[in-house]
mmCIF file of C-alpha atoms in Angstrom:
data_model
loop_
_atom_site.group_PDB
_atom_site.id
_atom_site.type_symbol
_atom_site.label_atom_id
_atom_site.label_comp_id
_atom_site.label_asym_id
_atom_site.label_seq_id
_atom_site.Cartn_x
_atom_site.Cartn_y
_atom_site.Cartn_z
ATOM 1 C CA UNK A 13 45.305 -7.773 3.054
ATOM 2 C CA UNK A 14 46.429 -11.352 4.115
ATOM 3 C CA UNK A 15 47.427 -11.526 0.514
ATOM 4 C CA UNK A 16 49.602 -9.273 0.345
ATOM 5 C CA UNK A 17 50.854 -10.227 3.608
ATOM 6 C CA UNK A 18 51.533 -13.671 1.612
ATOM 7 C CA UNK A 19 53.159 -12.234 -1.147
ATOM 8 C CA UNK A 20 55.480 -9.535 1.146
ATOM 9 C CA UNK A 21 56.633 -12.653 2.860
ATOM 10 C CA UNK A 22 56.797 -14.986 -0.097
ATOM 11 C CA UNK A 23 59.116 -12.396 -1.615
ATOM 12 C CA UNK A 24 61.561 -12.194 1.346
ATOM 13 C CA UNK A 25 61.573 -15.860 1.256
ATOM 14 C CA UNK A 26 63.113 -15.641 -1.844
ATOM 15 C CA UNK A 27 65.307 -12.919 -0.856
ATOM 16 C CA UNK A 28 66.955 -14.777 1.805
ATOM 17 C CA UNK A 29 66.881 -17.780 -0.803
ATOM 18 C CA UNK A 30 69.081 -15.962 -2.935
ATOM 19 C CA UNK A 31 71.080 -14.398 0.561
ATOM 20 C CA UNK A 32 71.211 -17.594 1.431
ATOM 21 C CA UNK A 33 73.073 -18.990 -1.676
ATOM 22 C CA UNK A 34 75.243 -16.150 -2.099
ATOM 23 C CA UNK A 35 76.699 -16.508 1.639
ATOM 24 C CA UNK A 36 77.131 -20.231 0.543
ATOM 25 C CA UNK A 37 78.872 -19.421 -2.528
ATOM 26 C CA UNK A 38 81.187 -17.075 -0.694
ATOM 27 C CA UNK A 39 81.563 -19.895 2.151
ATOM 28 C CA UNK A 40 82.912 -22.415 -0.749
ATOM 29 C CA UNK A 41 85.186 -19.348 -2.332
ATOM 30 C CA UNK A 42 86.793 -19.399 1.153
ATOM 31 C CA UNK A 43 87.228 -22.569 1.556
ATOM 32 C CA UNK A 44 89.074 -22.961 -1.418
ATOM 33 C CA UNK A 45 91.426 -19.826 -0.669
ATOM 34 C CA UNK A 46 91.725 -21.246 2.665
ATOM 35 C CA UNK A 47 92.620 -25.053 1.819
ATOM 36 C CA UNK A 48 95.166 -23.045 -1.081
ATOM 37 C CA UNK A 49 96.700 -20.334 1.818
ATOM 38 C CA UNK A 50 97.105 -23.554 3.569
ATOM 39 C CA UNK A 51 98.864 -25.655 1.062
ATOM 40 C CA UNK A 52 101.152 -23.002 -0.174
ATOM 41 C CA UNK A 53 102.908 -22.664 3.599
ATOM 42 C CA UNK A 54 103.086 -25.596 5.913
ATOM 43 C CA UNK A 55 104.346 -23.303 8.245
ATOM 44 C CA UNK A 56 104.739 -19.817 9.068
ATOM 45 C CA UNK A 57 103.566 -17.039 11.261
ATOM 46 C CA UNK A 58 101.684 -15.108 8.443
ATOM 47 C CA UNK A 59 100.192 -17.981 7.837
ATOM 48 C CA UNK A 60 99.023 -18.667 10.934
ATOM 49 C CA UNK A 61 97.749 -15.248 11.162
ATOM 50 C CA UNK A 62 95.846 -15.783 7.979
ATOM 51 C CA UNK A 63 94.757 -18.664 8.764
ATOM 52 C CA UNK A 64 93.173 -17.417 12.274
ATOM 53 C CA UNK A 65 91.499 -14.534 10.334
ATOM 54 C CA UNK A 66 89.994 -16.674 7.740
ATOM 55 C CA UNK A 67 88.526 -18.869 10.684
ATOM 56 C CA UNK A 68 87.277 -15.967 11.992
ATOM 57 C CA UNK A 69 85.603 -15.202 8.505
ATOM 58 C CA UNK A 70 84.263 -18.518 8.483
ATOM 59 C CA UNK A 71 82.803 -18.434 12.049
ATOM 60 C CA UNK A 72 81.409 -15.271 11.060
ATOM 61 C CA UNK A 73 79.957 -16.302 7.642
ATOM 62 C CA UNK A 74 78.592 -19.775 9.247
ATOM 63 C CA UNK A 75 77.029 -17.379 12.054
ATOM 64 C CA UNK A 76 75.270 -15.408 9.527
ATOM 65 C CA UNK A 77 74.110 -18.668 7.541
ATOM 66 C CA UNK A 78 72.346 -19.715 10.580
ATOM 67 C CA UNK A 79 70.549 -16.579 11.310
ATOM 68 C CA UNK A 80 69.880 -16.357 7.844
ATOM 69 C CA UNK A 81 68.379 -20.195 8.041
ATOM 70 C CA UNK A 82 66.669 -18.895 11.204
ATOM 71 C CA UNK A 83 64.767 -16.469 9.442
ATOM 72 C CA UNK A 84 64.465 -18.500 6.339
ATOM 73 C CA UNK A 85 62.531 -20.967 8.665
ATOM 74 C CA UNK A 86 60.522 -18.177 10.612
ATOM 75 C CA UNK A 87 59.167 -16.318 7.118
ATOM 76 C CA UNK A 88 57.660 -19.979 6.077
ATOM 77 C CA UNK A 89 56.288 -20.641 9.289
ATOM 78 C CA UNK A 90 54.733 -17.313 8.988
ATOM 79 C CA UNK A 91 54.077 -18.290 5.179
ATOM 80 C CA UNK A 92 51.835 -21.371 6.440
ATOM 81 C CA UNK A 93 50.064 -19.737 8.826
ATOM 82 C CA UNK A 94 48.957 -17.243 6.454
ATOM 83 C CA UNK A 95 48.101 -19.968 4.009
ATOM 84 C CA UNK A 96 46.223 -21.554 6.343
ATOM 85 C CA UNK A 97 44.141 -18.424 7.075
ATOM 86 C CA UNK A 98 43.954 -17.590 3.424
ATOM 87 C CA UNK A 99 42.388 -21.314 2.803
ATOM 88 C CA UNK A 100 40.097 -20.978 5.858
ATOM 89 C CA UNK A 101 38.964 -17.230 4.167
ATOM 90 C CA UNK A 102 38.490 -19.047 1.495
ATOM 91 C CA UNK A 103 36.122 -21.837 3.155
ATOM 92 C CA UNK A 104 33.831 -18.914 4.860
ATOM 93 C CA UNK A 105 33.432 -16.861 1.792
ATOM 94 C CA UNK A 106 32.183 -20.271 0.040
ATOM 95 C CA UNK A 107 29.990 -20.319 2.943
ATOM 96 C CA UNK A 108 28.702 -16.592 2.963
ATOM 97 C CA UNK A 109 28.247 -17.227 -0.916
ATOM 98 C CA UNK A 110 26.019 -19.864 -0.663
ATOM 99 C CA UNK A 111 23.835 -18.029 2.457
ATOM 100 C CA UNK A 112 23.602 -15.272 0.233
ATOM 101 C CA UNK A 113 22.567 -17.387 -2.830
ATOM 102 C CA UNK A 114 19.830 -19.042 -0.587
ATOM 103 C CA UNK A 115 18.551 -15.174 0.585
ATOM 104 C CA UNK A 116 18.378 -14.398 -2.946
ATOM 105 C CA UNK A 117 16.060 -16.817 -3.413
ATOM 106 C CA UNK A 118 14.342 -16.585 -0.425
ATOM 107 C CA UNK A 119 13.718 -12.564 -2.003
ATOM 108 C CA UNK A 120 12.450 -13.753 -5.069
ATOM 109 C CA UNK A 121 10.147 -16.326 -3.292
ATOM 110 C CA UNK A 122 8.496 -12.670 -1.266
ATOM 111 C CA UNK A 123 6.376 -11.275 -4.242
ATOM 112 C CA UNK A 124 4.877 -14.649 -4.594
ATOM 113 C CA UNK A 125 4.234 -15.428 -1.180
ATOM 114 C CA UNK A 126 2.958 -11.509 -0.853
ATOM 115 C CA UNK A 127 0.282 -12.458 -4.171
ATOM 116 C CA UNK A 128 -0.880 -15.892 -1.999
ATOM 117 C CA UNK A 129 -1.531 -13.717 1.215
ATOM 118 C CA UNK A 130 -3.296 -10.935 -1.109
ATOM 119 C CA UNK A 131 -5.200 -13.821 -2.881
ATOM 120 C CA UNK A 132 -6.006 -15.670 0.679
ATOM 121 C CA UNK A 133 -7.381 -12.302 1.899
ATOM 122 C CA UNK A 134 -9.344 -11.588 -1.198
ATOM 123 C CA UNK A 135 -10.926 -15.644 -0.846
ATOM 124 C CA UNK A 136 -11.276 -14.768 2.572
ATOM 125 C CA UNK A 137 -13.556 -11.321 2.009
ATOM 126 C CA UNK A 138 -15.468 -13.478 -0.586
ATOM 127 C CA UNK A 139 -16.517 -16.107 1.930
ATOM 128 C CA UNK A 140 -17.295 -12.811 4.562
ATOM 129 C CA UNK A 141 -19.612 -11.416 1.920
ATOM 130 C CA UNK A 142 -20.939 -14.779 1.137
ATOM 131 C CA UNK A 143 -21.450 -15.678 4.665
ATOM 132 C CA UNK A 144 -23.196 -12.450 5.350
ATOM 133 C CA UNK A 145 -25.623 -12.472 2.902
ATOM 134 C CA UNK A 146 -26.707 -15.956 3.513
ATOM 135 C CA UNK A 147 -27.009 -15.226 7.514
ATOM 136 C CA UNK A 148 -28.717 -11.812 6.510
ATOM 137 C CA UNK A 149 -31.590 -14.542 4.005
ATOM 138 C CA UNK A 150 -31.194 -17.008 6.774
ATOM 139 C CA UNK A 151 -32.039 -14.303 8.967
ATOM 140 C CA UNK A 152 -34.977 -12.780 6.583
ATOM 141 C CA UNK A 153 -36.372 -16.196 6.663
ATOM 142 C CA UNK A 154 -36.570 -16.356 9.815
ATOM 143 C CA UNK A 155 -38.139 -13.777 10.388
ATOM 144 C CA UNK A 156 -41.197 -14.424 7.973
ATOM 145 C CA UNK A 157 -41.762 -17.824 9.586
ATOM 146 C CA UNK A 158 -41.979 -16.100 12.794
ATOM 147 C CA UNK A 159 -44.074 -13.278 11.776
ATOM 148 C CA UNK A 160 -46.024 -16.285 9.797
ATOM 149 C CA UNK A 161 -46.181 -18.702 13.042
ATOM 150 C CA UNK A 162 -47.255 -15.227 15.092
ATOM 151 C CA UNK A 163 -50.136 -14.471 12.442
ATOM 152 C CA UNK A 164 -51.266 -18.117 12.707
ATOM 153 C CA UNK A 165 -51.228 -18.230 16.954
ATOM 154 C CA UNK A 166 -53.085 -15.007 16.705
ATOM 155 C CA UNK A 167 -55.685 -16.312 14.866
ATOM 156 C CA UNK A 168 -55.796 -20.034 16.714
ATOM 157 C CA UNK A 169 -55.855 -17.148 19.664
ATOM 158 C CA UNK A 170 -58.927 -15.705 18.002
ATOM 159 C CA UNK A 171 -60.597 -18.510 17.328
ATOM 160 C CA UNK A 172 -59.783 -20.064 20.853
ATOM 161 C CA UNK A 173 -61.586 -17.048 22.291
ATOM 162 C CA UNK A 174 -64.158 -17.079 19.761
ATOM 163 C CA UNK A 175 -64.956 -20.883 21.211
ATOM 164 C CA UNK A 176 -64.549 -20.252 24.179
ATOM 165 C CA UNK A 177 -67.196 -17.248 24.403
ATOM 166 C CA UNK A 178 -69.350 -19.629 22.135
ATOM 167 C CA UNK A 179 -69.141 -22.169 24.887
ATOM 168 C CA UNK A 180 -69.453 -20.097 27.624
ATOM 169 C CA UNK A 181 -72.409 -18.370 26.249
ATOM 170 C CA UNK A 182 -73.883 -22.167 25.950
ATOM 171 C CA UNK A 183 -72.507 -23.218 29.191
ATOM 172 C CA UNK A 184 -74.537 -19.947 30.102
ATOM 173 C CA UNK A 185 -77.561 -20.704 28.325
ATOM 174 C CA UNK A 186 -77.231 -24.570 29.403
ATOM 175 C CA UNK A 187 -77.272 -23.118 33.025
ATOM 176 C CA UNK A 188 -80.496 -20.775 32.917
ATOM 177 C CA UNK A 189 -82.128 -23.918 31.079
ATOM 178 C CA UNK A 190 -81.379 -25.962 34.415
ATOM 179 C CA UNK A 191 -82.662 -23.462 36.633
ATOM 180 C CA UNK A 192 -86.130 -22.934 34.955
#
């Protein structure tokens, strides 16, 4: 849109260019009719009166030159400005470019990031099985050496009582010795 904008006011630039030169051209023609009315009679009332109308022509062509200059001057103001935009347009669709060149890539970085989390998660199952089954053995072990250490008190247990009734029944028979 600011393009266009450019180019509407770039072509009334020229425009009043050409305006411009054609209300100078016609300000020289009169100069030259005037400087000849005013040669041909040194003096004279219709002179006079021509010459006050073609004064008034003048006036009113140097009047229009100056408005015409006016807006000349406003339409390249207005040209600049909009160059300026246009140029700073310019600078943040280099930037958006680039953003979206970098989120491209970013995109096409996702599927491989996605196949390192799937991978991670399928390591990280592995070492759950893993770690399971070797606190399930560690477990199994353990439980055979206690059921083993168990077995073996029961039968130091046994044998402890075993002695002891041994050596109570000779403590016993040690005692009705002493009394006879």
């Amino acid at each position: 849109m600011r393009i266009s904008q450019t180019n509407d006011l770039e072509s009334e630039l020229l425009s009043l260019k050409q305006d411009y030169e054609k209300i100078k051209s016609e300000f020289q023609n009169y100069k030259l009719r005037a400087h000849a009315a005013l040669q041909k009679s040194a003096t004279g009332n219709v002179n006079d009166i021509r010459i006050s109308e073609l004064e008034t022509v003048k006036e009113s062509l140097e009047a229009e030159l100056r408005e015409r200059m006016l807006e000349w001057e406003k339409s390249l103001t207005k040209i600049k400005s909009l160059q300026g935009d246009l140029l700073a347009l310019k600078d943040h669709s280099s930037a958006l470019e680039s953003h979206i060149v970098r989120l491209e890539a970013r995109v096409l970085d996702v599927p491989k990031l996605r196949e390192q989390i799937e991978q991670l998660q399928r390591n990280s199952l592995n070492l759950a099985e893993d770690h399971q089954k070797t606190v399930d053995q560690i477990n199994a072990e353990h439980k055979i050496y206690i059921d083993q250490l168990k077995r073996q008190m029961q039968d130091q247990l046994v044998e402890i009582e075993e002695l002891m009734k041994s050596k109570n029944d000779e403590h016993q028979s040690l005692q009705n010795i002493s009394e006879v």
